[in-house]
C-alpha positions as a Python dict, from the first residue, in 0.01 Angstrom:
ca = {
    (1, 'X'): (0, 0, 0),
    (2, 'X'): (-354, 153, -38),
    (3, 'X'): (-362, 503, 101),
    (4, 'X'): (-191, 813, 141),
    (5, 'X'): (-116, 782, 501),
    (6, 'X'): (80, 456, 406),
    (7, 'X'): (295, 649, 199),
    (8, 'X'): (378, 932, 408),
    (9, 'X'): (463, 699, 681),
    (10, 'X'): (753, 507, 433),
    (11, 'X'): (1091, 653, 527),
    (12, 'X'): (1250, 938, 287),
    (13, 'X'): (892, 944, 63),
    (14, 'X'): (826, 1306, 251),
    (15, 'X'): (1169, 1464, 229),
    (16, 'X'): (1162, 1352, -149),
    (17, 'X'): (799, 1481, -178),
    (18, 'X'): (882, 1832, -43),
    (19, 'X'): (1188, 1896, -275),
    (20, 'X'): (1034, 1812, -529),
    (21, 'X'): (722, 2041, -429),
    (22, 'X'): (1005, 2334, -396),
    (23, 'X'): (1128, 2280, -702),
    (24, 'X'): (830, 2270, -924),
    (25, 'X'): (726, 2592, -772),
    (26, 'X'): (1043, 2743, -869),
    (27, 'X'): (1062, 2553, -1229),
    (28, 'X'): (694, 2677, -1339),
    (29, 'X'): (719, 3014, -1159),
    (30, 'X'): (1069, 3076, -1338),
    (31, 'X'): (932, 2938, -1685),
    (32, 'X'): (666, 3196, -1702),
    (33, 'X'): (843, 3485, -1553),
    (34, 'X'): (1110, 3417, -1826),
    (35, 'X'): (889, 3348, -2097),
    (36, 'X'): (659, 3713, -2001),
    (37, 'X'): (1042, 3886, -2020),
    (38, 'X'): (1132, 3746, -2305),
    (39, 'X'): (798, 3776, -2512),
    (40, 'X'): (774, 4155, -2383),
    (41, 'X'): (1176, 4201, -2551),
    (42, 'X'): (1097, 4016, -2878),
    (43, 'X'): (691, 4002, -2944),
    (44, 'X'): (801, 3660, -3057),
    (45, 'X'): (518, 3375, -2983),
    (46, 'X'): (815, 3094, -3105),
    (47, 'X'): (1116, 3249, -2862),
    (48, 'X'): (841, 3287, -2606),
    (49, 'X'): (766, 2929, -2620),
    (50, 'X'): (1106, 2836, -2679),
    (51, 'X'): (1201, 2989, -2323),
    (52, 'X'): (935, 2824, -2177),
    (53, 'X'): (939, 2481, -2312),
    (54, 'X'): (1285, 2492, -2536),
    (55, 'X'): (1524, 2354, -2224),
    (56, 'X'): (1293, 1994, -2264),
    (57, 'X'): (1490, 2014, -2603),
    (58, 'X'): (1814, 1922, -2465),
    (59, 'X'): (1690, 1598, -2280),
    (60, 'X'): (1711, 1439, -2614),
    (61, 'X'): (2103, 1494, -2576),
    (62, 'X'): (2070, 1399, -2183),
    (63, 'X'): (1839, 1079, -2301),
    (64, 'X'): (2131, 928, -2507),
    (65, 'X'): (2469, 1071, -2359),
    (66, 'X'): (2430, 1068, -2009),
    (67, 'X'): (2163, 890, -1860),
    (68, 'X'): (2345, 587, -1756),
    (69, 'X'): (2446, 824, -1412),
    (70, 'X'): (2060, 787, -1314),
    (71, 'X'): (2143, 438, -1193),
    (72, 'X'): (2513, 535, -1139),
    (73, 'X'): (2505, 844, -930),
    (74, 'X'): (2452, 863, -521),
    (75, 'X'): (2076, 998, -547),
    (76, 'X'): (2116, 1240, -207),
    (77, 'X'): (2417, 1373, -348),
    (78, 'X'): (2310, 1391, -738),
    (79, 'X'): (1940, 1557, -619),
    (80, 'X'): (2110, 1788, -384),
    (81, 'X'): (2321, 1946, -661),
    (82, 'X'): (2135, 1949, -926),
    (83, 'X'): (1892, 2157, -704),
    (84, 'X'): (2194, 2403, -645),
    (85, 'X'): (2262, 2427, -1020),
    (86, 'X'): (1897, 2494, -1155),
    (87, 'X'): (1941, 2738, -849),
    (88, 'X'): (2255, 2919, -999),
    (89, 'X'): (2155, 2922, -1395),
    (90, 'X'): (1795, 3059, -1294),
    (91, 'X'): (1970, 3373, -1098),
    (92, 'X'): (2209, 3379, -1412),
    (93, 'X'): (1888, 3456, -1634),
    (94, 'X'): (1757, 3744, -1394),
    (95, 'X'): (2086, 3922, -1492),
    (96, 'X'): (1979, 4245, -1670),
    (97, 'X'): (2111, 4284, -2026),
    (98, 'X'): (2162, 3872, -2106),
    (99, 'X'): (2123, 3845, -2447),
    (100, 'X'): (1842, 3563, -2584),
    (101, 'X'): (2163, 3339, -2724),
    (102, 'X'): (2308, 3374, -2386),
    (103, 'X'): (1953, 3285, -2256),
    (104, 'X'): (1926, 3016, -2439),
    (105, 'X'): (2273, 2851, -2381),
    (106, 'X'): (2175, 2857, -2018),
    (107, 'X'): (1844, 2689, -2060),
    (108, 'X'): (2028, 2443, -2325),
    (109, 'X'): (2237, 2332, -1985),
    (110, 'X'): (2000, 2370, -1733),
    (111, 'X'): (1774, 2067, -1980),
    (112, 'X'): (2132, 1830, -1973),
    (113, 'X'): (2112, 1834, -1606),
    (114, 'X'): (1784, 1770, -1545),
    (115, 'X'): (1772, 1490, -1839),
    (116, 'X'): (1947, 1324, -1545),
    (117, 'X'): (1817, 1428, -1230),
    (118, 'X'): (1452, 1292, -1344),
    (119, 'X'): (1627, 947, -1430),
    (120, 'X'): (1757, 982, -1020),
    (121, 'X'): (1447, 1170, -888),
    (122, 'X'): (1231, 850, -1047),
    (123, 'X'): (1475, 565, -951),
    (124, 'X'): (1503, 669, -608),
    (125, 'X'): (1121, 671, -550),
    (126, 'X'): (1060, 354, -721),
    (127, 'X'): (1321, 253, -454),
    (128, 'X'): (1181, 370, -185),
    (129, 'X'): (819, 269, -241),
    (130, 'X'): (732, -168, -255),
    (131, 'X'): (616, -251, -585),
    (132, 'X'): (276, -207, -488),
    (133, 'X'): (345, 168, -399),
    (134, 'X'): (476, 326, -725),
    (135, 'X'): (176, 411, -936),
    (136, 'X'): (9, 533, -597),
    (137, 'X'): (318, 700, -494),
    (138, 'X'): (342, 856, -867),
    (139, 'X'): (-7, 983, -869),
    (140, 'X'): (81, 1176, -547),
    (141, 'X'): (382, 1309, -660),
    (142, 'X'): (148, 1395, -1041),
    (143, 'X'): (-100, 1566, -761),
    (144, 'X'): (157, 1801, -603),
    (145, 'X'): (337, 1881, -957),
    (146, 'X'): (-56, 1984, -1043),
    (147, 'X'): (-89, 2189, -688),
    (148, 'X'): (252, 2333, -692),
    (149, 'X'): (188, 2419, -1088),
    (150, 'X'): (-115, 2601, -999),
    (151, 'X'): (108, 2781, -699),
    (152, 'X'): (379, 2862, -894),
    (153, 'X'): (161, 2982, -1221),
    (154, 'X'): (-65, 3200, -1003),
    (155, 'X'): (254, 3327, -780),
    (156, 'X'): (442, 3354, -1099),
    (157, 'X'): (164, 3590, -1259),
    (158, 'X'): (119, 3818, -930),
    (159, 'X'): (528, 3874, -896),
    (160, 'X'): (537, 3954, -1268),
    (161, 'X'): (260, 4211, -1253),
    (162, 'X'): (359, 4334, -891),
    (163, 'X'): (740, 4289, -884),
    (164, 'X'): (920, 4177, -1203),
    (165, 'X'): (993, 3928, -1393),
    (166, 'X'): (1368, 3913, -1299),
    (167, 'X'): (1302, 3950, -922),
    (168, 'X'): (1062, 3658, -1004),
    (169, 'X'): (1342, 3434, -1114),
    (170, 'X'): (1589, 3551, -836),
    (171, 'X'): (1266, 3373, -585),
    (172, 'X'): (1242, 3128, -828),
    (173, 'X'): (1602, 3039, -779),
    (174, 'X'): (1576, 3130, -363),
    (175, 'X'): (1322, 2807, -374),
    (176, 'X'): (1572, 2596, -561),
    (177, 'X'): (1849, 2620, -306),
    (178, 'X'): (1556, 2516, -19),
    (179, 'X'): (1444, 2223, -239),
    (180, 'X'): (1834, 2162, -199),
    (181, 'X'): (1873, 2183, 153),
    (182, 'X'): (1539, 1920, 228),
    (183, 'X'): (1722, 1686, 11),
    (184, 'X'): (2021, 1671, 181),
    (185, 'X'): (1905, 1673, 545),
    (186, 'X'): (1592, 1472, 435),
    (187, 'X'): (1740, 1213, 247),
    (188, 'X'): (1962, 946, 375),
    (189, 'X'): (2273, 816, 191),
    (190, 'X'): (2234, 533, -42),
    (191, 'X'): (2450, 393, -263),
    (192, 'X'): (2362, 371, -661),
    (193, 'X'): (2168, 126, -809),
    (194, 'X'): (2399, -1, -1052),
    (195, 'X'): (2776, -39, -1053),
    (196, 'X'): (3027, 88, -1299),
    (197, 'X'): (3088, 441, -1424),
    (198, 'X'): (2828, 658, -1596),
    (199, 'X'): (2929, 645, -1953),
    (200, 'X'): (2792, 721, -2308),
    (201, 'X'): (2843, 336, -2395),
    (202, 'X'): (2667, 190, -2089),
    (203, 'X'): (2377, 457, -2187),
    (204, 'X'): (2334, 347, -2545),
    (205, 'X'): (2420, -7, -2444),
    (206, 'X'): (2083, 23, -2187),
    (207, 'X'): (1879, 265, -2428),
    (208, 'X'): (1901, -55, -2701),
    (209, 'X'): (1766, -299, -2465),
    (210, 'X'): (1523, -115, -2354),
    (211, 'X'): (1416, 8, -2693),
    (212, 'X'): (1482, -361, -2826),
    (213, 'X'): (1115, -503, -2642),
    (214, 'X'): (813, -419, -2890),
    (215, 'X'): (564, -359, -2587),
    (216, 'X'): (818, -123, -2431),
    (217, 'X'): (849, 94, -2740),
    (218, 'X'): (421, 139, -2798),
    (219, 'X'): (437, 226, -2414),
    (220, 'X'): (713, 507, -2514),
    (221, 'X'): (556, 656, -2779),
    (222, 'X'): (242, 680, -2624),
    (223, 'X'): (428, 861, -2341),
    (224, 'X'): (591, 1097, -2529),
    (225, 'X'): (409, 1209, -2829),
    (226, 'X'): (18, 1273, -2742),
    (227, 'X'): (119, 1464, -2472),
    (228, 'X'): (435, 1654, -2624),
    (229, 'X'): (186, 1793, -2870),
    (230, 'X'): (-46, 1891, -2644),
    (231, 'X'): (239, 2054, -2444),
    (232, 'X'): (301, 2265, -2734),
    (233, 'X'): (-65, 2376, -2734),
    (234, 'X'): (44, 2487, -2365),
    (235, 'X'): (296, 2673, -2497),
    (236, 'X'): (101, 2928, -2644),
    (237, 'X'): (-74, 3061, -2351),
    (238, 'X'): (106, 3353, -2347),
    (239, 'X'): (75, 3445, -2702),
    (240, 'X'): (-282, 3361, -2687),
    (241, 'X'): (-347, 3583, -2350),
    (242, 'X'): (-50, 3784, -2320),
    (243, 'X'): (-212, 3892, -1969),
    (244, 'X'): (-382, 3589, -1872),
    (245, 'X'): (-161, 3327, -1951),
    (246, 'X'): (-163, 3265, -1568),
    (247, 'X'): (-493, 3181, -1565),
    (248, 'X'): (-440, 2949, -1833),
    (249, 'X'): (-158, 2754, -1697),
    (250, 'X'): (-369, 2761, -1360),
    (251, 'X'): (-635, 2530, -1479),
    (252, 'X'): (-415, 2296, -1707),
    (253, 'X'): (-287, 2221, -1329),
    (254, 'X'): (-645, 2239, -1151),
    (255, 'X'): (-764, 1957, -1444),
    (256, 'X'): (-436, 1764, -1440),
    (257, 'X'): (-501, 1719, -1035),
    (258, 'X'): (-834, 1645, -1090),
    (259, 'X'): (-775, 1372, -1303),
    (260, 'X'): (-437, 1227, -1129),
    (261, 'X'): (-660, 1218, -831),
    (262, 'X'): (-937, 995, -1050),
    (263, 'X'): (-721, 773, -1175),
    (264, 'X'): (-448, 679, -905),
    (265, 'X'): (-744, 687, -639),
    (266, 'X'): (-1062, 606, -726),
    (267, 'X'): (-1040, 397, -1000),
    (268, 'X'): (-999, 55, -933),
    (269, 'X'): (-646, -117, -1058),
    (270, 'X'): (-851, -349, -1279),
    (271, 'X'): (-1014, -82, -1505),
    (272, 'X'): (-688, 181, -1459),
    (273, 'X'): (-526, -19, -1826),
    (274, 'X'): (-798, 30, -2016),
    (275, 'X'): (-807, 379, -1999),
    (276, 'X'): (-478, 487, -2140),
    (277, 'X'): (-650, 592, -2454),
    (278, 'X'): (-978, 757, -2361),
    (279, 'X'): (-746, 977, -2163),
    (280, 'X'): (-528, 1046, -2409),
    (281, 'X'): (-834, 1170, -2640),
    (282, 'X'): (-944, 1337, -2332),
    (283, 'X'): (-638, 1530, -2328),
    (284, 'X'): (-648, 1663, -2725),
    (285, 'X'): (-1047, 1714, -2827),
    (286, 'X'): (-1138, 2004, -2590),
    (287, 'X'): (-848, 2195, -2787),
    (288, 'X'): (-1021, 2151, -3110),
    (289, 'X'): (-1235, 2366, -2966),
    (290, 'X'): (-977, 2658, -3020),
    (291, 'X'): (-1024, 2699, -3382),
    (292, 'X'): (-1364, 2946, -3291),
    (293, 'X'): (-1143, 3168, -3081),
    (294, 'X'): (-1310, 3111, -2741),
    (295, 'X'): (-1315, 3389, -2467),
    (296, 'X'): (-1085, 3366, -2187),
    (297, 'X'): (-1367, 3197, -1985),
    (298, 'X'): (-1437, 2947, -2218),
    (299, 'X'): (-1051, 2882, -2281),
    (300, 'X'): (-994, 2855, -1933),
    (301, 'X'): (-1301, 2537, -1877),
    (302, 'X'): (-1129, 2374, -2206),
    (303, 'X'): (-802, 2355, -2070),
    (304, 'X'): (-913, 2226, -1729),
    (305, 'X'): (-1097, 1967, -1876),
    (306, 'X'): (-863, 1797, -2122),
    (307, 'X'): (-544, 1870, -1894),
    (308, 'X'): (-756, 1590, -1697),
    (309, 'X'): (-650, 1360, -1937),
    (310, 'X'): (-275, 1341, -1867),
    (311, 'X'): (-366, 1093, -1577),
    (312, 'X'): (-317, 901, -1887),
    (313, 'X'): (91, 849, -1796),
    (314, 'X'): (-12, 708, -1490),
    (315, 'X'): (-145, 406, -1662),
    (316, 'X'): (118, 425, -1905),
    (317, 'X'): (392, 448, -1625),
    (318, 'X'): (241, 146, -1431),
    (319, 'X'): (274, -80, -1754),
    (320, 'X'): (631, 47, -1845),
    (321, 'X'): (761, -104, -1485),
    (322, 'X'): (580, -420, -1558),
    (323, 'X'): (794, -429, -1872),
    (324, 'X'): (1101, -368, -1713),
    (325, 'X'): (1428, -491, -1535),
    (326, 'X'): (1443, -355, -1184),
    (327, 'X'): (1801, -271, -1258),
    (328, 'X'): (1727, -46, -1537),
    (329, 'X'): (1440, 148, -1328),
    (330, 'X'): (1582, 453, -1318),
    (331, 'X'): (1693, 440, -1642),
    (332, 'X'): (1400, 316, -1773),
    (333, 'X'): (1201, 613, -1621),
    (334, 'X'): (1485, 838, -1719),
    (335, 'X'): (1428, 805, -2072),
    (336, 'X'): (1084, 838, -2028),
    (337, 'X'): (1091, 1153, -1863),
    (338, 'X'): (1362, 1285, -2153),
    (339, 'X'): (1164, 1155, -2404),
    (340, 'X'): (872, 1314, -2279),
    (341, 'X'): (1023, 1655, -2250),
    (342, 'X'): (1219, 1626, -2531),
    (343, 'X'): (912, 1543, -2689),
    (344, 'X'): (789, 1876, -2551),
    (345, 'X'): (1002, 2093, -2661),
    (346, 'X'): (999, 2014, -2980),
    (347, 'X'): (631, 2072, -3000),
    (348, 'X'): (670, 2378, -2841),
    (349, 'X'): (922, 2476, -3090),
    (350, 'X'): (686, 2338, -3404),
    (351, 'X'): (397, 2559, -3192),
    (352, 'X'): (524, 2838, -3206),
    (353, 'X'): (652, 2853, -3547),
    (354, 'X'): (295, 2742, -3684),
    (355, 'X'): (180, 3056, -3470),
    (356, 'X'): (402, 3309, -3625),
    (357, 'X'): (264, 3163, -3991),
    (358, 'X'): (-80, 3192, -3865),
    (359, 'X'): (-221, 3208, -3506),
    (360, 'X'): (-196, 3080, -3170),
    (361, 'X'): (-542, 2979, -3184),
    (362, 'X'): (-488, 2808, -3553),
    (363, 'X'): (-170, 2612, -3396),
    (364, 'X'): (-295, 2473, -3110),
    (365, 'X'): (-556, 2332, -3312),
    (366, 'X'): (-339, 2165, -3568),
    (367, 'X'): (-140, 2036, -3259),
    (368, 'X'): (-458, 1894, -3046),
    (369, 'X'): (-575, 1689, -3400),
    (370, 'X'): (-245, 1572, -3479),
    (371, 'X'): (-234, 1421, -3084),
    (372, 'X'): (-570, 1263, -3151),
    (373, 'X'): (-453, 1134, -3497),
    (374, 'X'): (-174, 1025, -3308),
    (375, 'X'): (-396, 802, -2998),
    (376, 'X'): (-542, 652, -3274),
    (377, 'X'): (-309, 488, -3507),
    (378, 'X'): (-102, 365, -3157),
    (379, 'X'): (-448, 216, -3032),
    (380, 'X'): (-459, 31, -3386),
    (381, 'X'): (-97, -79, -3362),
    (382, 'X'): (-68, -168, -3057),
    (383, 'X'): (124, -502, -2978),
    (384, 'X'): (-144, -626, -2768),
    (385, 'X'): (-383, -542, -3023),
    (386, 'X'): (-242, -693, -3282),
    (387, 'X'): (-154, -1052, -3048),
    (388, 'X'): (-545, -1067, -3005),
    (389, 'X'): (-636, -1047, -3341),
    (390, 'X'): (-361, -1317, -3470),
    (391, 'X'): (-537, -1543, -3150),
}
């Protein structure tokens, strides 16, 4: 499978496509309307993040409780509902008068059910798509989530300023319940991709193999935690540029297309693994950058340019099938994608704390040279690495 047009043409890749394009409108224009409400309530760059970014935090409970239903689970079914639910919680958060706790018990359960509908969302494409399709088929689906980011961001900051950010999330949650209805007329029925019962035991039991292969676990860290940190740099947008955090979150998308599109199309397969790391250093040294203070302007080119570096995960992505059962697909990419968020959150949360004790500016800077830091000491310990030394 070489091209676009092959991909389209595959059965149930465009119904798949388009909900997913729905929801990641909704998801990004939702995150920002509720983290402009709840910033505007509290002043608080951490709970600001946190409402942004803090649901990722509950993958890690999704990650090791539940994520044996990813390969379990009817996908129509499972990514028809959970559509409906993120539909329902986001109009619960436009209610006037919700307390933060209350805000933040919804996001804690709208994170456990989308721990698992990435682990289905993932499967069911890798499913769909020959073996030769995924990474192409990913870097489409990486395109549209930098498209629809830059969509939802730049609708998100109009209906804020125009409307409101509650009548934001009540569209937010109108485009949930249409990424819904593609699924389920879109989709055909399929049965799971592994028999037995989602359990807590049959998740641990395939979290330890998984986790058991040396490779596997270098290709998981280097997943999660160069790009949670730089996540966490994300997260400060609006405390940075209270009224231009749009902007911001605009070109993270614009760069992160730009570079998806480099990488999963231009780039030949045969040079694709060895730039994992350069893109991951991509990704963290423009933010260095941040300790002067830069205008808006300049801010705005930074983030552009390293978000361009999280084609990195494609690479990383490609190499984590190779190392993997094709039973444990979904799973496999399950955990990743908890991980990852997870991953997020928790640099969001570390963020905006370092924020409150000094700056936005200051934070994301600490964050962007502990991701580099980070790139480097996996580069020098990696098991490949380490194989061609011994040789």
């Amino acid at each position: 499978m070489r091209s676009y047009r092959d991909l389209f043409r595959t059965p149930e890749f465009t119904p798949l496509f388009l909900s997913s394009s729905a929801q990641t409108v909704a998801r990004t224009t939702s995150g920002l309307a509720l983290a402009t409400l709840v910033f505007r309530e509290t002043a608080s760059p951490l709970l600001a993040a946190l409402s942004m970014f803090g649901p990722s935090l509950a993958h890690v409970l999704g990650a090791t409780l539940l994520m044996s239903a990813a390969d379990r689970l009817p996908p129509r079914a499972t990514t028809t509902g959970t559509a409906l639910v993120y539909a329902a919680l986001t109009a619960l958060l436009a209610l006037p008068g919700l307390p933060v706790a209350a805000v933040f018990a919804v996001l804690l359960l709208n994170g456990l059910v989308a721990s698992v509908g990435g682990g289905v969302r993932w499967g069911l494409l890798n499913e769909i798509l020959p073996e030769d399709g995924y990474l192409l088929g990913r870097s489409v689906f990486n395109m549209m989530n930098g498209l629809m980011q830059i969509t939802g961001y730049a609708a998100g900051g109009v209906l804020v300023a125009v409307l409101s950010p509650r009548r934001a999330l009540l569209l937010a949650a109108a485009l949930y319940v249409t990424a819904a209805a593609v699924a389920r007329l879109g989709l055909t029925r399929r049965p799971p991709r592994a028999t037995g019962r989602p359990s807590v035991r049959a998740t641990w039991t395939a979290n330890a193999q998984l986790w058991s292969s040396a490779p596997r676990r270098h290709v998981y860290l280097a997943l999660w935690i160069p790009n949670g940190l730089i996540v966490g740099c994300e997260s400060l947008y609006v405390s940075f540029a209270p009224d231009a955090a749009g902007t911001l979150f605009a070109c993270a998308a614009l760069g992160m297309l730009a570079g998806d599109i480099a990488v999963g199309r231009l780039v030949p397969p045969d040079r694709r693994r060895r730039l994992g790391a350069p893109l991951l250093l991509l990704l963290a040294t423009p933010y260095l950058a941040f300790v002067l203070r830069p205008p808006l302007a300049v801010a705005a080119a930074l983030v552009a340019v390293a978000s361009a570096g999280f084609a990195a995960s494609l690479v990383q992505q490609q190499r984590l099938m190779a190392l993997t059962p094709a039973g444990l697909s979904g799973h496999a990419l399950g955990l990743h994608s908890s991980g990852m968020l997870t991953l997020q959150g928790a640099c969001a949360a570390l963020a905006g704390g370092l924020a409150q004790l000094t700056s936005p500016a200051t934070a994301m800077t600490a964050l962007a040279a502990a991701s580099a830091g980070t790139t480097l000491l996996l580069l020098a310990t990696s098991p490949e690495r380490r194989t061609a030394v011994r040789v």
